[in-house]
Amino acid sequence: MTKATKLLTVLPPPQRQRLMALGREIAFPEDTRIFEAGGTADRFWVIRSGAVSLDQQVTAVQRVTVAGLGAGDLLGWSWLFPPYRWDFGAEAFSPVRAYEFDAAAVRALCQEDPQLGMTLMQSVAEILAHRLETTRGKLMEHYALHRRGTR
């Protein structure tokens, strides 16, 4: 399994400073729905404290938690890929403090600074690989439990 990557720690200090200049501090109370799958992905966050659960809708009434995120984790990657729609939903599992970034401004910064853009894309790709492995495992667990329960 791939290891979890913390976005802000992998960026060299000058690139991190340029990115952080675009961030603003934000807070989400516990149980806040941060975004829904299919919604417009026009921002992303780096969690400072607290816990967020990522979920996937598996039936009309049931969501499966596929990942838990905490301090240092990237929340949201759909802002990088057209059509800029969230692939999962996210909810604050506890009070959350985070840095929020406007996606269009970060994409513009990446075009202006290709080295930062490449580093950011590689980092997000590593995060995606790790999350997809985790999600696959969670969905397989859910499926196995569901099949066992229907016998």
mmCIF file with all atom_site columns, N, CA and C in Angstrom, residues 6-66:
data_model
loop_
_atom_site.group_PDB
_atom_site.id
_atom_site.type_symbol
_atom_site.label_atom_id
_atom_site.label_alt_id
_atom_site.label_comp_id
_atom_site.label_asym_id
_atom_site.label_entity_id
_atom_site.label_seq_id
_atom_site.pdbx_PDB_ins_code
_atom_site.Cartn_x
_atom_site.Cartn_y
_atom_site.Cartn_z
_atom_site.occupancy
_atom_site.B_iso_or_equiv
_atom_site.pdbx_formal_charge
_atom_site.auth_seq_id
_atom_site.auth_comp_id
_atom_site.auth_asym_id
_atom_site.auth_atom_id
_atom_site.pdbx_PDB_model_num
ATOM 1   N N  . LYS A 1 6  ? 1.473   14.104 3.027  1.00 0.00 ? 6  LYS A N  1
ATOM 2   C CA . LYS A 1 6  ? 0.958   15.355 3.581  1.00 0.00 ? 6  LYS A CA 1
ATOM 3   C C  . LYS A 1 6  ? 1.375   16.471 2.637  1.00 0.00 ? 6  LYS A C  1
ATOM 4   N N  . LEU A 1 7  ? 0.427   17.079 1.979  1.00 0.00 ? 7  LEU A N  1
ATOM 5   C CA . LEU A 1 7  ? 0.699   18.031 0.909  1.00 0.00 ? 7  LEU A CA 1
ATOM 6   C C  . LEU A 1 7  ? 1.662   19.140 1.300  1.00 0.00 ? 7  LEU A C  1
ATOM 7   N N  . LEU A 1 8  ? 1.413   19.812 2.403  1.00 0.00 ? 8  LEU A N  1
ATOM 8   C CA . LEU A 1 8  ? 2.244   20.968 2.748  1.00 0.00 ? 8  LEU A CA 1
ATOM 9   C C  . LEU A 1 8  ? 3.662   20.588 3.152  1.00 0.00 ? 8  LEU A C  1
ATOM 10  N N  . THR A 1 9  ? 3.869   19.355 3.611  1.00 0.00 ? 9  THR A N  1
ATOM 11  C CA . THR A 1 9  ? 5.225   18.959 4.012  1.00 0.00 ? 9  THR A CA 1
ATOM 12  C C  . THR A 1 9  ? 6.088   18.546 2.835  1.00 0.00 ? 9  THR A C  1
ATOM 13  N N  . VAL A 1 10 ? 5.466   18.184 1.701  1.00 0.00 ? 10 VAL A N  1
ATOM 14  C CA . VAL A 1 10 ? 6.272   17.768 0.548  1.00 0.00 ? 10 VAL A CA 1
ATOM 15  C C  . VAL A 1 10 ? 6.645   18.936 -0.359 1.00 0.00 ? 10 VAL A C  1
ATOM 16  N N  . LEU A 1 11 ? 5.961   20.062 -0.207 1.00 0.00 ? 11 LEU A N  1
ATOM 17  C CA . LEU A 1 11 ? 6.316   21.233 -1.017 1.00 0.00 ? 11 LEU A CA 1
ATOM 18  C C  . LEU A 1 11 ? 7.552   21.908 -0.432 1.00 0.00 ? 11 LEU A C  1
ATOM 19  N N  . PRO A 1 12 ? 8.537   22.239 -1.275 1.00 0.00 ? 12 PRO A N  1
ATOM 20  C CA . PRO A 1 12 ? 9.690   22.999 -0.777 1.00 0.00 ? 12 PRO A CA 1
ATOM 21  C C  . PRO A 1 12 ? 9.205   24.335 -0.196 1.00 0.00 ? 12 PRO A C  1
ATOM 22  N N  . PRO A 1 13 ? 9.924   24.875 0.803  1.00 0.00 ? 13 PRO A N  1
ATOM 23  C CA . PRO A 1 13 ? 9.470   26.100 1.480  1.00 0.00 ? 13 PRO A CA 1
ATOM 24  C C  . PRO A 1 13 ? 9.049   27.251 0.561  1.00 0.00 ? 13 PRO A C  1
ATOM 25  N N  . PRO A 1 14 ? 9.796   27.590 -0.491 1.00 0.00 ? 14 PRO A N  1
ATOM 26  C CA . PRO A 1 14 ? 9.335   28.707 -1.335 1.00 0.00 ? 14 PRO A CA 1
ATOM 27  C C  . PRO A 1 14 ? 7.982   28.423 -2.010 1.00 0.00 ? 14 PRO A C  1
ATOM 28  N N  . GLN A 1 15 ? 7.794   27.175 -2.480 1.00 0.00 ? 15 GLN A N  1
ATOM 29  C CA . GLN A 1 15 ? 6.529   26.803 -3.115 1.00 0.00 ? 15 GLN A CA 1
ATOM 30  C C  . GLN A 1 15 ? 5.400   26.765 -2.086 1.00 0.00 ? 15 GLN A C  1
ATOM 31  N N  . ARG A 1 16 ? 5.695   26.245 -0.911 1.00 0.00 ? 16 ARG A N  1
ATOM 32  C CA . ARG A 1 16 ? 4.691   26.206 0.162  1.00 0.00 ? 16 ARG A CA 1
ATOM 33  C C  . ARG A 1 16 ? 4.242   27.626 0.511  1.00 0.00 ? 16 ARG A C  1
ATOM 34  N N  . GLN A 1 17 ? 5.180   28.562 0.592  1.00 0.00 ? 17 GLN A N  1
ATOM 35  C CA . GLN A 1 17 ? 4.842   29.952 0.911  1.00 0.00 ? 17 GLN A CA 1
ATOM 36  C C  . GLN A 1 17 ? 3.949   30.565 -0.168 1.00 0.00 ? 17 GLN A C  1
ATOM 37  N N  . ARG A 1 18 ? 4.255   30.287 -1.432 1.00 0.00 ? 18 ARG A N  1
ATOM 38  C CA . ARG A 1 18 ? 3.427   30.824 -2.523 1.00 0.00 ? 18 ARG A CA 1
ATOM 39  C C  . ARG A 1 18 ? 2.012   30.258 -2.451 1.00 0.00 ? 18 ARG A C  1
ATOM 40  N N  . LEU A 1 19 ? 1.903   28.960 -2.179 1.00 0.00 ? 19 LEU A N  1
ATOM 41  C CA . LEU A 1 19 ? 0.579   28.350 -2.053 1.00 0.00 ? 19 LEU A CA 1
ATOM 42  C C  . LEU A 1 19 ? -0.157  28.911 -0.834 1.00 0.00 ? 19 LEU A C  1
ATOM 43  N N  . MET A 1 20 ? 0.522   28.980 0.290  1.00 0.00 ? 20 MET A N  1
ATOM 44  C CA . MET A 1 20 ? -0.122  29.440 1.524  1.00 0.00 ? 20 MET A CA 1
ATOM 45  C C  . MET A 1 20 ? -0.595  30.894 1.425  1.00 0.00 ? 20 MET A C  1
ATOM 46  N N  . ALA A 1 21 ? 0.024   31.685 0.567  1.00 0.00 ? 21 ALA A N  1
ATOM 47  C CA . ALA A 1 21 ? -0.422  33.068 0.369  1.00 0.00 ? 21 ALA A CA 1
ATOM 48  C C  . ALA A 1 21 ? -1.845  33.111 -0.186 1.00 0.00 ? 21 ALA A C  1
ATOM 49  N N  . LEU A 1 22 ? -2.282  32.016 -0.806 1.00 0.00 ? 22 LEU A N  1
ATOM 50  C CA . LEU A 1 22 ? -3.635  31.936 -1.360 1.00 0.00 ? 22 LEU A CA 1
ATOM 51  C C  . LEU A 1 22 ? -4.645  31.336 -0.374 1.00 0.00 ? 22 LEU A C  1
ATOM 52  N N  . GLY A 1 23 ? -4.160  30.806 0.748  1.00 0.00 ? 23 GLY A N  1
ATOM 53  C CA . GLY A 1 23 ? -5.037  30.133 1.701  1.00 0.00 ? 23 GLY A CA 1
ATOM 54  C C  . GLY A 1 23 ? -5.646  31.084 2.713  1.00 0.00 ? 23 GLY A C  1
ATOM 55  N N  . ARG A 1 24 ? -6.755  30.624 3.271  1.00 0.00 ? 24 ARG A N  1
ATOM 56  C CA . ARG A 1 24 ? -7.368  31.354 4.382  1.00 0.00 ? 24 ARG A CA 1
ATOM 57  C C  . ARG A 1 24 ? -7.831  30.333 5.413  1.00 0.00 ? 24 ARG A C  1
ATOM 58  N N  . GLU A 1 25 ? -7.809  30.742 6.671  1.00 0.00 ? 25 GLU A N  1
ATOM 59  C CA . GLU A 1 25 ? -8.235  29.839 7.734  1.00 0.00 ? 25 GLU A CA 1
ATOM 60  C C  . GLU A 1 25 ? -9.750  29.779 7.779  1.00 0.00 ? 25 GLU A C  1
ATOM 61  N N  . ILE A 1 26 ? -10.256 28.571 8.016  1.00 0.00 ? 26 ILE A N  1
ATOM 62  C CA . ILE A 1 26 ? -11.693 28.336 8.063  1.00 0.00 ? 26 ILE A CA 1
ATOM 63  C C  . ILE A 1 26 ? -11.967 27.270 9.113  1.00 0.00 ? 26 ILE A C  1
ATOM 64  N N  . ALA A 1 27 ? -13.194 27.247 9.632  1.00 0.00 ? 27 ALA A N  1
ATOM 65  C CA . ALA A 1 27 ? -13.578 26.232 10.613 1.00 0.00 ? 27 ALA A CA 1
ATOM 66  C C  . ALA A 1 27 ? -14.919 25.633 10.208 1.00 0.00 ? 27 ALA A C  1
ATOM 67  N N  . PHE A 1 28 ? -15.066 24.337 10.478 1.00 0.00 ? 28 PHE A N  1
ATOM 68  C CA . PHE A 1 28 ? -16.322 23.634 10.270 1.00 0.00 ? 28 PHE A CA 1
ATOM 69  C C  . PHE A 1 28 ? -16.750 23.027 11.608 1.00 0.00 ? 28 PHE A C  1
ATOM 70  N N  . PRO A 1 29 ? -17.972 23.296 12.064 1.00 0.00 ? 29 PRO A N  1
ATOM 71  C CA . PRO A 1 29 ? -18.450 22.637 13.279 1.00 0.00 ? 29 PRO A CA 1
ATOM 72  C C  . PRO A 1 29 ? -18.623 21.129 13.038 1.00 0.00 ? 29 PRO A C  1
ATOM 73  N N  . GLU A 1 30 ? -18.602 20.371 14.099 1.00 0.00 ? 30 GLU A N  1
ATOM 74  C CA . GLU A 1 30 ? -18.850 18.933 14.016 1.00 0.00 ? 30 GLU A CA 1
ATOM 75  C C  . GLU A 1 30 ? -20.163 18.668 13.303 1.00 0.00 ? 30 GLU A C  1
ATOM 76  N N  . ASP A 1 31 ? -20.206 17.616 12.504 1.00 0.00 ? 31 ASP A N  1
ATOM 77  C CA . ASP A 1 31 ? -21.378 17.175 11.743 1.00 0.00 ? 31 ASP A CA 1
ATOM 78  C C  . ASP A 1 31 ? -21.731 18.079 10.557 1.00 0.00 ? 31 ASP A C  1
ATOM 79  N N  . THR A 1 32 ? -20.865 19.004 10.198 1.00 0.00 ? 32 THR A N  1
ATOM 80  C CA . THR A 1 32 ? -21.107 19.843 9.021  1.00 0.00 ? 32 THR A CA 1
ATOM 81  C C  . THR A 1 32 ? -20.830 19.029 7.764  1.00 0.00 ? 32 THR A C  1
ATOM 82  N N  . ARG A 1 33 ? -21.748 19.078 6.835  1.00 0.00 ? 33 ARG A N  1
ATOM 83  C CA . ARG A 1 33 ? -21.544 18.454 5.524  1.00 0.00 ? 33 ARG A CA 1
ATOM 84  C C  . ARG A 1 33 ? -20.711 19.447 4.714  1.00 0.00 ? 33 ARG A C  1
ATOM 85  N N  . ILE A 1 34 ? -19.486 19.095 4.374  1.00 0.00 ? 34 ILE A N  1
ATOM 86  C CA . ILE A 1 34 ? -18.564 20.016 3.716  1.00 0.00 ? 34 ILE A CA 1
ATOM 87  C C  . ILE A 1 34 ? -18.829 20.061 2.211  1.00 0.00 ? 34 ILE A C  1
ATOM 88  N N  . PHE A 1 35 ? -19.028 18.908 1.617  1.00 0.00 ? 35 PHE A N  1
ATOM 89  C CA . PHE A 1 35 ? -19.437 18.854 0.211  1.00 0.00 ? 35 PHE A CA 1
ATOM 90  C C  . PHE A 1 35 ? -20.088 17.517 -0.081 1.00 0.00 ? 35 PHE A C  1
ATOM 91  N N  . GLU A 1 36 ? -20.840 17.495 -1.193 1.00 0.00 ? 36 GLU A N  1
ATOM 92  C CA . GLU A 1 36 ? -21.546 16.300 -1.653 1.00 0.00 ? 36 GLU A CA 1
ATOM 93  C C  . GLU A 1 36 ? -20.986 15.857 -2.989 1.00 0.00 ? 36 GLU A C  1
ATOM 94  N N  . ALA A 1 37 ? -20.951 14.548 -3.211 1.00 0.00 ? 37 ALA A N  1
ATOM 95  C CA . ALA A 1 37 ? -20.548 14.023 -4.513 1.00 0.00 ? 37 ALA A CA 1
ATOM 96  C C  . ALA A 1 37 ? -21.421 14.662 -5.589 1.00 0.00 ? 37 ALA A C  1
ATOM 97  N N  . GLY A 1 38 ? -20.771 15.085 -6.674 1.00 0.00 ? 38 GLY A N  1
ATOM 98  C CA . GLY A 1 38 ? -21.486 15.708 -7.775 1.00 0.00 ? 38 GLY A CA 1
ATOM 99  C C  . GLY A 1 38 ? -21.544 17.226 -7.695 1.00 0.00 ? 38 GLY A C  1
ATOM 100 N N  . GLY A 1 39 ? -21.251 17.791 -6.516 1.00 0.00 ? 39 GLY A N  1
ATOM 101 C CA . GLY A 1 39 ? -21.263 19.242 -6.363 1.00 0.00 ? 39 GLY A CA 1
ATOM 102 C C  . GLY A 1 39 ? -20.052 19.880 -7.025 1.00 0.00 ? 39 GLY A C  1
ATOM 103 N N  . THR A 1 40 ? -20.086 21.187 -7.174 1.00 0.00 ? 40 THR A N  1
ATOM 104 C CA . THR A 1 40 ? -19.006 21.927 -7.810 1.00 0.00 ? 40 THR A CA 1
ATOM 105 C C  . THR A 1 40 ? -17.757 21.938 -6.924 1.00 0.00 ? 40 THR A C  1
ATOM 106 N N  . ALA A 1 41 ? -16.655 21.481 -7.489 1.00 0.00 ? 41 ALA A N  1
ATOM 107 C CA . ALA A 1 41 ? -15.373 21.426 -6.769 1.00 0.00 ? 41 ALA A CA 1
ATOM 108 C C  . ALA A 1 41 ? -14.578 22.678 -7.099 1.00 0.00 ? 41 ALA A C  1
ATOM 109 N N  . ASP A 1 42 ? -14.841 23.751 -6.370 1.00 0.00 ? 42 ASP A N  1
ATOM 110 C CA . ASP A 1 42 ? -14.199 25.029 -6.659 1.00 0.00 ? 42 ASP A CA 1
ATOM 111 C C  . ASP A 1 42 ? -13.211 25.451 -5.578 1.00 0.00 ? 42 ASP A C  1
ATOM 112 N N  . ARG A 1 43 ? -12.919 24.546 -4.658 1.00 0.00 ? 43 ARG A N  1
ATOM 113 C CA . ARG A 1 43 ? -11.963 24.830 -3.588 1.00 0.00 ? 43 ARG A CA 1
ATOM 114 C C  . ARG A 1 43 ? -11.449 23.509 -3.023 1.00 0.00 ? 43 ARG A C  1
ATOM 115 N N  . PHE A 1 44 ? -10.442 23.616 -2.179 1.00 0.00 ? 44 PHE A N  1
ATOM 116 C CA . PHE A 1 44 ? -9.944  22.450 -1.445 1.00 0.00 ? 44 PHE A CA 1
ATOM 117 C C  . PHE A 1 44 ? -9.393  22.936 -0.118 1.00 0.00 ? 44 PHE A C  1
ATOM 118 N N  . TRP A 1 45 ? -9.068  21.986 0.766  1.00 0.00 ? 45 TRP A N  1
ATOM 119 C CA . TRP A 1 45 ? -8.629  22.330 2.110  1.00 0.00 ? 45 TRP A CA 1
ATOM 120 C C  . TRP A 1 45 ? -7.438  21.468 2.511  1.00 0.00 ? 45 TRP A C  1
ATOM 121 N N  . VAL A 1 46 ? -6.635  22.003 3.398  1.00 0.00 ? 46 VAL A N  1
ATOM 122 C CA . VAL A 1 46 ? -5.635  21.223 4.121  1.00 0.00 ? 46 VAL A CA 1
ATOM 123 C C  . VAL A 1 46 ? -6.056  21.315 5.579  1.00 0.00 ? 46 VAL A C  1
ATOM 124 N N  . ILE A 1 47 ? -6.316  20.169 6.170  1.00 0.00 ? 47 ILE A N  1
ATOM 125 C CA . ILE A 1 47 ? -6.841  20.116 7.536  1.00 0.00 ? 47 ILE A CA 1
ATOM 126 C C  . ILE A 1 47 ? -5.743  20.482 8.530  1.00 0.00 ? 47 ILE A C  1
ATOM 127 N N  . ARG A 1 48 ? -6.061  21.390 9.426  1.00 0.00 ? 48 ARG A N  1
ATOM 128 C CA . ARG A 1 48 ? -5.126  21.783 10.492 1.00 0.00 ? 48 ARG A CA 1
ATOM 129 C C  . ARG A 1 48 ? -5.384  20.962 11.741 1.00 0.00 ? 48 ARG A C  1
ATOM 130 N N  . SER A 1 49 ? -6.662  20.779 12.096 1.00 0.00 ? 49 SER A N  1
ATOM 131 C CA . SER A 1 49 ? -7.020  19.973 13.268 1.00 0.00 ? 49 SER A CA 1
ATOM 132 C C  . SER A 1 49 ? -8.431  19.445 13.071 1.00 0.00 ? 49 SER A C  1
ATOM 133 N N  . GLY A 1 50 ? -8.717  18.358 13.778 1.00 0.00 ? 50 GLY A N  1
ATOM 134 C CA . GLY A 1 50 ? -10.033 17.749 13.670 1.00 0.00 ? 50 GLY A CA 1
ATOM 135 C C  . GLY A 1 50 ? -10.018 16.553 12.743 1.00 0.00 ? 50 GLY A C  1
ATOM 136 N N  . ALA A 1 51 ? -11.212 16.037 12.473 1.00 0.00 ? 51 ALA A N  1
ATOM 137 C CA . ALA A 1 51 ? -11.335 14.838 11.654 1.00 0.00 ? 51 ALA A CA 1
ATOM 138 C C  . ALA A 1 51 ? -12.481 14.998 10.660 1.00 0.00 ? 51 ALA A C  1
ATOM 139 N N  . VAL A 1 52 ? -12.232 14.517 9.437  1.00 0.00 ? 52 VAL A N  1
ATOM 140 C CA . VAL A 1 52 ? -13.220 14.559 8.359  1.00 0.00 ? 52 VAL A CA 1
ATOM 141 C C  . VAL A 1 52 ? -13.386 13.150 7.822  1.00 0.00 ? 52 VAL A C  1
ATOM 142 N N  . SER A 1 53 ? -14.618 12.758 7.549  1.00 0.00 ? 53 SER A N  1
ATOM 143 C CA . SER A 1 53 ? -14.835 11.460 6.906  1.00 0.00 ? 53 SER A CA 1
ATOM 144 C C  . SER A 1 53 ? -15.235 11.679 5.458  1.00 0.00 ? 53 SER A C  1
ATOM 145 N N  . LEU A 1 54 ? -14.625 10.894 4.573  1.00 0.00 ? 54 LEU A N  1
ATOM 146 C CA . LEU A 1 54 ? -15.007 10.861 3.166  1.00 0.00 ? 54 LEU A CA 1
ATOM 147 C C  . LEU A 1 54 ? -15.954 9.699  2.981  1.00 0.00 ? 54 LEU A C  1
ATOM 148 N N  . ASP A 1 55 ? -17.023 9.920  2.227  1.00 0.00 ? 55 ASP A N  1
ATOM 149 C CA . ASP A 1 55 ? -17.991 8.848  2.052  1.00 0.00 ? 55 ASP A CA 1
ATOM 150 C C  . ASP A 1 55 ? -18.434 8.716  0.609  1.00 0.00 ? 55 ASP A C  1
ATOM 151 N N  . GLN A 1 56 ? -18.965 7.554  0.328  1.00 0.00 ? 56 GLN A N  1
ATOM 152 C CA . GLN A 1 56 ? -19.501 7.242  -1.001 1.00 0.00 ? 56 GLN A CA 1
ATOM 153 C C  . GLN A 1 56 ? -20.930 6.775  -0.815 1.00 0.00 ? 56 GLN A C  1
ATOM 154 N N  . GLN A 1 57 ? -21.835 7.328  -1.592 1.00 0.00 ? 57 GLN A N  1
ATOM 155 C CA . GLN A 1 57 ? -23.238 6.911  -1.561 1.00 0.00 ? 57 GLN A CA 1
ATOM 156 C C  . GLN A 1 57 ? -23.327 5.554  -2.252 1.00 0.00 ? 57 GLN A C  1
ATOM 157 N N  . VAL A 1 58 ? -23.801 4.513  -1.537 1.00 0.00 ? 58 VAL A N  1
ATOM 158 C CA . VAL A 1 58 ? -23.888 3.181  -2.139 1.00 0.00 ? 58 VAL A CA 1
ATOM 159 C C  . VAL A 1 58 ? -25.323 2.779  -2.452 1.00 0.00 ? 58 VAL A C  1
ATOM 160 N N  . THR A 1 59 ? -26.273 3.361  -1.762 1.00 0.00 ? 59 THR A N  1
ATOM 161 C CA . THR A 1 59 ? -27.690 3.199  -2.089 1.00 0.00 ? 59 THR A CA 1
ATOM 162 C C  . THR A 1 59 ? -28.345 4.560  -1.896 1.00 0.00 ? 59 THR A C  1
ATOM 163 N N  . ALA A 1 60 ? -29.634 4.650  -2.183 1.00 0.00 ? 60 ALA A N  1
ATOM 164 C CA . ALA A 1 60 ? -30.335 5.929  -2.035 1.00 0.00 ? 60 ALA A CA 1
ATOM 165 C C  . ALA A 1 60 ? -30.303 6.444  -0.599 1.00 0.00 ? 60 ALA A C  1
ATOM 166 N N  . VAL A 1 61 ? -30.156 5.533  0.366  1.00 0.00 ? 61 VAL A N  1
ATOM 167 C CA . VAL A 1 61 ? -30.205 5.946  1.773  1.00 0.00 ? 61 VAL A CA 1
ATOM 168 C C  . VAL A 1 61 ? -28.937 5.642  2.556  1.00 0.00 ? 61 VAL A C  1
ATOM 169 N N  . GLN A 1 62 ? -27.966 4.988  1.933  1.00 0.00 ? 62 GLN A N  1
ATOM 170 C CA . GLN A 1 62 ? -26.787 4.565  2.687  1.00 0.00 ? 62 GLN A CA 1
ATOM 171 C C  . GLN A 1 62 ? -25.492 5.107  2.097  1.00 0.00 ? 62 GLN A C  1
ATOM 172 N N  . ARG A 1 63 ? -24.680 5.677  2.996  1.00 0.00 ? 63 ARG A N  1
ATOM 173 C CA . ARG A 1 63 ? -23.323 6.111  2.655  1.00 0.00 ? 63 ARG A CA 1
ATOM 174 C C  . ARG A 1 63 ? -22.345 5.209  3.368  1.00 0.00 ? 63 ARG A C  1
ATOM 175 N N  . VAL A 1 64 ? -21.215 4.958  2.712  1.00 0.00 ? 64 VAL A N  1
ATOM 176 C CA . VAL A 1 64 ? -20.143 4.182  3.326  1.00 0.00 ? 64 VAL A CA 1
ATOM 177 C C  . VAL A 1 64 ? -18.953 5.112  3.516  1.00 0.00 ? 64 VAL A C  1
ATOM 178 N N  . THR A 1 65 ? -18.434 5.167  4.730  1.00 0.00 ? 65 THR A N  1
ATOM 179 C CA . THR A 1 65 ? -17.224 5.944  4.980  1.00 0.00 ? 65 THR A CA 1
ATOM 180 C C  . THR A 1 65 ? -16.059 5.186  4.373  1.00 0.00 ? 65 THR A C  1
ATOM 181 N N  . VAL A 1 66 ? -15.326 5.862  3.493  1.00 0.00 ? 66 VAL A N  1
ATOM 182 C CA . VAL A 1 66 ? -14.221 5.214  2.788  1.00 0.00 ? 66 VAL A CA 1
ATOM 183 C C  . VAL A 1 66 ? -12.859 5.688  3.270  1.00 0.00 ? 66 VAL A C  1
#
